[in-house]
Amino acid sequence: MAIKGIETKEAFAKLVEKTKAKSGYKDPIGFGVARVDRGQLTPSKILQASFPVVNWNENFGSAAVFVAALDEAGIEVDFSGSEFVCDVKKKFVKNAMAAFEPFLEEAMGDAHKNVQVIQHLDFIAQNEGLEKDFRLVFLFEDAAPKSVEAVYLKLYALSTGKAPLRSLNLSGAFGVLENVAWSMNVPIELAWLRENEIEMKLDGTFPVIEGVDKFPRFLQHVIPADNTRILDASKVRMGAQLAAGTTVMPGASYINFNAGTTGPVMVEGRISSSAIVGAGSDVGGGASILGVLSGTNGNPVSIGKNTLLGANSVTGIPLGDGCIVDAGIAILEGTKVSISSAQMEKIKEVNPEFEYVLGEETYVFKGLDLAGFHGLHFRQDSITGALKVFRSQREVVLNSELH
Amino acid sequence: MAIKGIETKEAFAKLVEKTKAKSGYKDPIGFGVARVDRGQLTPSKILQASFPVVNWNENFGSAAVFVAALDEAGIEVDFSGSEFVCDVKKKFVKNAMAAFEPFLEEAMGDAHKNVQVIQHLDFIAQNEGLEKDFRLVFLFEDAAPKSVEAVYLKLYALSTGKAPLRSLNLSGAFGVLENVAWSMNVPIELAWLRENEIEMKLDGTFPVIEGVDKFPRFLQHVIPADNTRILDASKVRMGAQLAAGTTVMPGASYINFNAGTTGPVMVEGRISSSAIVGAGSDVGGGASILGVLSGTNGNPVSIGKNTLLGANSVTGIPLGDGCIVDAGIAILEGTKVSISSAQMEKIKEVNPEFEYVLGEETYVFKGLDLAGFHGLHFRQDSITGALKVFRSQREVVLNSELH
Amino acid sequence: MAIKGIETKEAFAKLVEKTKAKSGYKDPIGFGVARVDRGQLTPSKILQASFPVVNWNENFGSAAVFVAALDEAGIEVDFSGSEFVCDVKKKFVKNAMAAFEPFLEEAMGDAHKNVQVIQHLDFIAQNEGLEKDFRLVFLFEDAAPKSVEAVYLKLYALSTGKAPLRSLNLSGAFGVLENVAWSMNVPIELAWLRENEIEMKLDGTFPVIEGVDKFPRFLQHVIPADNTRILDASKVRMGAQLAAGTTVMPGASYINFNAGTTGPVMVEGRISSSAIVGAGSDVGGGASILGVLSGTNGNPVSIGKNTLLGANSVTGIPLGDGCIVDAGIAILEGTKVSISSAQMEKIKEVNPEFEYVLGEETYVFKGLDLAGFHGLHFRQDSITGALKVFRSQREVVLNSELH
């Protein structure tokens, strides 16, 4: 059977409605078609999935069309699991083309991107053929991903900014992904390299390997905003999120997956997995923001707006807006810092919820006690060696509705 | 019209003389022919300029020939502005070839490089044709650059060592340059990537992107000295200057544009924009030298000769020769350090201009007070936590003419 | 003459026996066939040697066959020097093929790799021809390497884990290797780039240079274990050794030649030349382990098992198992640290050889005094600024046979 006769947008809408009315139908939280790279030795292993378009809590009509196009091609989508993945075959593409008929002409630029995907698949089907290169994936709930395609779709959702950082379940992603050698965007099985090492070394055709990892690089899959700069592609892992205007310098910087920025940030240091940095902040050269796997007792670190992490500083606690951690200082959850009575008063001005013992000349806090407060300046007194906190000189804009 | 009959070096000299005698003529401070890369979507945008030869306060005869060759090709050079840029067309090349006639045979290797450029342009003109790929640029004064070609010519002047660091006006360069994706030396417009993303992702032809930046990398344009090593090309931005014998390791190092070394230096840390390091010095692993945009109040930092910046140290003040900043120490303009009376005397031996209060047991200085002095050793007393300065064990060679 | 009639494994064994019985014969400590890259301007200069198979104190039968095959081809191996290198010619390959006859069929996968090398050389000889591209090298003693081939063979022995770190004589290796530009695995002479700069810049064919160094990158030559990850190829130099399960992140990390790991290690910092890190340890983001050339007075640093070097810490002394160096702390040979009497007792529990003065309330040690002890936790007291050592919370497994 096949989808036919969809000549108007009304007919298209009816097809969508009819499909969604079927028993058990669910809108996917994410879906998309991916071109996949397979193992050179073990083609059943999928090593990478490239999504031309990512749908994330959107375009439910296209999702319904895809379900209908599969159905007519003899593939029944299983809505009962957390994800469904299948090959993209010629019949499916023909059906989807038929369903998208009323949109074919206007599908270009930013309009109807899923239609553009189907159009180009149709072109490929008519030329080289689709083979086993393309896969369609639906996610119905945010469970631990089971397939490479599902992991990649989630990484895309994070890296394109469609899903907020830390919002997705990536449990077990490391187990799902294969560790591969990356050569010019292409993943290569290490076992295949071993099997062909003698010939390739003698022939002078051993490939250029840029890295060996389970994850690809952000820039292999994502096109950043016009004013975003990533000077060295190796510095940002796929699954990171960079708000427009962020700059990532090539010194000691690194942004792991599920970490990044929510506004323009100058990044010259490390943003570990789960860490998030706010607009106007500055992660100085060699500064480290610890991640849930590296010294924060599982508490993810958020850095507010307009905060400065000095060169080679280390931050293991969340910080609010307008803070400063001086160059070379390490502030972890257990780090003891003292604050004078006068400074405590100034700090309270921008942190109404900050509580302290009145009358104490100075008071010693642990780093964790100060988590999330605004306008803190962490310094080491270079005469006594003591770590102290002052009200920083950086502006803190209080939310007048809240305070 | 056309240049003709230049058969001897005397005739060439006369042509130069005649051209320079014209009213308003000025010797350019810099000039050169560049091959340019243009926008894939917007060909009027120049994304990169590659200069085979950079002329900087030199080769004024060739400059005059270029002006004459343009003139005869119907293009009048405007000497009234700070820069003049135009297309390189066949007529210009023919004229320049005619004028360079007496030098054609001996133009090879290091001899007559501008003649070699014209010879090869002539070859290209007769084969593929010149199209809009080549541009000729003259700089008549060191004003804020207005064109991509002018910015690149200045970056080349810095990176080839023809102009000293910090000597050129680069105001507004960031505004002139386009932010692009770099793929195998080729700049690609981000908007073009977006427009072609669906097709390229499905076809498996999405380009390998090494970085996204306004600037290219140093090694895309500059061939370093035989004993200079840059282990990772991403670590040195175009516009940096590296004296022969400098080594840049791949750990946490980075050298920004308008920054670098004036002698052989081991670089394992960051040399921020505007910072300069002298011969025999060592920028330890992860050490940071702050730039005018990162914590020095706009004062550029120069580091003298034979000075050691320890691993993960941070320096925000200028240092003289033979200094040591211990591993992990941060010395900024406001950092308080104490010096004992005995050490002050020893420091004065290599810094006759150093003044201190006699009789004081120890004295506290701010970092900025010590800017530029020789033979200082910055240490943290690990028993008291105090930052102290001693006379370093490293040799300081005093300039006997000055002292 | 030629090798003939080796039809059984017994005949092969006899050939080996006969060859080894010759006066002066020595088993090589290492040998192998390499494909070499030669200088573009000076083809007599070898710029790189790629070994499909490395033999290190093994496969002495194959070595004898190679010696015999050379002999019959008119090349006499000189056993009196520390190394012997010669071209691989068609006659040698034919002889070796004849000698390996009984193994040709079973040579595949991991079996008989030297036979596979000869088989493929035979294939090349019959097709493109061998030219001057292949070289055979024998090392008879571990002296300072004299040839590029010998340096590479030693780097391979280290990087494949066949020779322990620090076990090989690499004196003068820097003098033997040429400094070259690396482009897609191919070494290019800098002088050749200079000679062709004008044409290549104007033609748009200037090569992509990934780095300029005497050494190639580890991943150009070595295929890591399945569970080893190197996120950025520039971070590990050829000659480094990475035990299976090691991960090298792309931030501030770097592993130099003759340095590395002996078990699974998370590397986010620098392992300088001569430094070794044990299983289960963690080199935090930006942490520096100093090398013999960078602040350890020539004493190489070994880090034990299950030890944590905090972010941006600096270690210049050997450490035992289960130690912690807190984030941002620098421990060098001369760094003074204090230990309380109570902590000294606890430290002695896991270090029976640790000696201290009984009865002292606290005692001050220099870093070097504590070299190699287990279970130490180096901390800076953030109230007093003093560096102190405690018994760490990390487990130390004492070797019951020794204690």
Tab-separated table of N, CA and C in Angstrom, chain A residues 220-270:
chain	number	residue	atom	x	y	z
A	220	GLN	N	31.661	18.689	14.459
A	220	GLN	CA	31.384	17.702	13.419
A	220	GLN	C	29.894	17.672	13.081
A	221	HIS	N	29.074	18.168	14.022
A	221	HIS	CA	27.627	18.021	13.861
A	221	HIS	C	26.843	19.322	13.960
A	222	VAL	N	27.414	20.316	14.631
A	222	VAL	CA	26.626	21.506	14.947
A	222	VAL	C	27.265	22.755	14.344
A	223	ILE	N	26.450	23.591	13.748
A	223	ILE	CA	26.918	24.859	13.187
A	223	ILE	C	26.612	25.950	14.216
A	224	PRO	N	27.628	26.585	14.776
A	224	PRO	CA	27.363	27.552	15.853
A	224	PRO	C	26.773	28.858	15.318
A	225	ALA	N	26.338	29.703	16.243
A	225	ALA	CA	25.801	31.012	15.875
A	225	ALA	C	26.910	31.864	15.259
A	226	ASP	N	26.489	32.891	14.504
A	226	ASP	CA	27.461	33.714	13.774
A	226	ASP	C	28.519	34.350	14.670
A	227	ASN	N	28.137	34.653	15.908
A	227	ASN	CA	29.100	35.336	16.781
A	227	ASN	C	29.705	34.410	17.842
A	228	THR	N	29.600	33.116	17.606
A	228	THR	CA	30.224	32.146	18.512
A	228	THR	C	31.554	31.726	17.904
A	229	ARG	N	32.573	31.600	18.742
A	229	ARG	CA	33.878	31.191	18.219
A	229	ARG	C	34.426	30.008	19.002
A	230	ILE	N	34.908	29.029	18.276
A	230	ILE	CA	35.531	27.848	18.881
A	230	ILE	C	36.855	27.691	18.146
A	231	LEU	N	37.940	28.190	18.730
A	231	LEU	CA	39.179	28.299	17.956
A	231	LEU	C	39.790	26.940	17.631
A	232	ASP	N	39.470	25.951	18.450
A	232	ASP	CA	40.020	24.608	18.207
A	232	ASP	C	38.909	23.588	18.420
A	233	ALA	N	38.549	22.891	17.344
A	233	ALA	CA	37.399	21.982	17.384
A	233	ALA	C	37.519	20.920	18.466
A	234	SER	N	38.758	20.528	18.818
A	234	SER	CA	38.931	19.453	19.796
A	234	SER	C	38.481	19.873	21.192
A	235	LYS	N	38.240	21.168	21.395
A	235	LYS	CA	37.958	21.684	22.735
A	235	LYS	C	36.509	21.556	23.166
A	236	VAL	N	35.619	21.183	22.263
A	236	VAL	CA	34.200	21.107	22.628
A	236	VAL	C	33.644	19.765	22.160
A	237	ARG	N	33.184	18.978	23.127
A	237	ARG	CA	32.653	17.655	22.813
A	237	ARG	C	31.197	17.783	22.366
A	238	MET	N	30.800	16.897	21.476
A	238	MET	CA	29.390	16.835	21.092
A	238	MET	C	28.566	16.617	22.358
A	239	GLY	N	27.457	17.323	22.460
A	239	GLY	CA	26.640	17.261	23.660
A	239	GLY	C	26.832	18.474	24.546
A	240	ALA	N	27.853	19.283	24.249
A	240	ALA	CA	28.009	20.563	24.941
A	240	ALA	C	27.007	21.557	24.355
A	241	GLN	N	26.756	22.618	25.093
A	241	GLN	CA	25.846	23.653	24.588
A	241	GLN	C	26.533	25.005	24.716
A	242	LEU	N	26.576	25.754	23.620
A	242	LEU	CA	27.231	27.063	23.645
A	242	LEU	C	26.243	28.126	23.206
A	243	ALA	N	25.900	29.022	24.111
A	243	ALA	CA	25.005	30.111	23.738
A	243	ALA	C	25.712	31.037	22.757
A	244	ALA	N	24.922	31.697	21.929
A	244	ALA	CA	25.474	32.629	20.940
A	244	ALA	C	26.380	33.641	21.621
A	245	GLY	N	27.503	33.919	20.994
A	245	GLY	CA	28.423	34.910	21.537
A	245	GLY	C	29.493	34.326	22.430
A	246	THR	N	29.425	33.036	22.660
A	246	THR	CA	30.460	32.385	23.478
A	246	THR	C	31.735	32.227	22.647
A	247	THR	N	32.873	32.436	23.299
A	247	THR	CA	34.168	32.223	22.645
A	247	THR	C	34.946	31.177	23.432
A	248	VAL	N	35.458	30.188	22.742
A	248	VAL	CA	36.268	29.151	23.386
A	248	VAL	C	37.687	29.244	22.828
A	249	MET	N	38.603	29.693	23.662
A	249	MET	CA	39.991	29.873	23.240
A	249	MET	C	40.719	28.519	23.260
A	250	PRO	N	41.902	28.439	22.643
A	250	PRO	CA	42.532	27.124	22.488
A	250	PRO	C	43.560	26.736	23.553
A	251	GLY	N	43.728	27.535	24.609
A	251	GLY	CA	44.778	27.223	25.573
A	251	GLY	C	44.476	25.975	26.392
A	252	ALA	N	43.937	26.186	27.589
A	252	ALA	CA	43.654	25.077	28.499
A	252	ALA	C	42.167	24.778	28.541
A	253	SER	N	41.409	25.301	27.601
A	253	SER	CA	39.955	25.220	27.693
A	253	SER	C	39.435	23.853	27.284
A	254	TYR	N	38.251	23.568	27.737
A	254	TYR	CA	37.546	22.353	27.350
A	254	TYR	C	36.110	22.430	27.836
A	255	ILE	N	35.181	22.046	26.996
A	255	ILE	CA	33.773	21.971	27.402
A	255	ILE	C	33.296	20.557	27.108
A	256	ASN	N	32.924	19.853	28.158
A	256	ASN	CA	32.484	18.471	28.038
A	256	ASN	C	31.014	18.412	27.609
A	257	PHE	N	30.514	17.226	27.317
A	257	PHE	CA	29.104	17.070	26.966
A	257	PHE	C	28.245	17.378	28.192
A	258	ASN	N	27.018	17.806	27.942
A	258	ASN	CA	26.084	18.174	29.008
A	258	ASN	C	26.652	19.287	29.899
A	259	ALA	N	27.369	20.204	29.288
A	259	ALA	CA	27.953	21.344	29.994
A	259	ALA	C	28.030	22.493	29.007
A	260	GLY	N	28.159	23.712	29.511
A	260	GLY	CA	28.296	24.819	28.571
A	260	GLY	C	27.858	26.153	29.109
A	261	THR	N	27.314	26.978	28.219
A	261	THR	CA	27.012	28.367	28.558
A	261	THR	C	25.565	28.707	28.206
A	262	THR	N	25.004	29.632	28.961
A	262	THR	CA	23.633	30.055	28.680
A	262	THR	C	23.584	31.496	28.194
A	263	GLY	N	24.721	32.069	27.907
A	263	GLY	CA	24.826	33.414	27.358
A	263	GLY	C	26.236	33.585	26.853
A	264	PRO	N	26.563	34.767	26.329
A	264	PRO	CA	27.927	34.954	25.826
A	264	PRO	C	28.941	34.855	26.959
A	265	VAL	N	29.899	33.969	26.819
A	265	VAL	CA	30.899	33.735	27.865
A	265	VAL	C	32.261	33.609	27.176
A	266	MET	N	33.292	34.157	27.808
A	266	MET	CA	34.654	33.952	27.331
A	266	MET	C	35.212	32.735	28.062
A	267	VAL	N	35.535	31.697	27.320
A	267	VAL	CA	35.976	30.441	27.930
A	267	VAL	C	37.448	30.195	27.607
A	268	GLU	N	38.291	30.310	28.628
A	268	GLU	CA	39.703	29.953	28.461
A	268	GLU	C	40.088	28.838	29.438
A	269	GLY	N	39.077	28.249	30.079
A	269	GLY	CA	39.326	27.190	31.048
A	269	GLY	C	38.378	26.027	30.825
A	270	ARG	N	38.242	25.189	31.859
A	270	ARG	CA	37.499	23.944	31.696
A	270	ARG	C	36.100	24.011	32.307
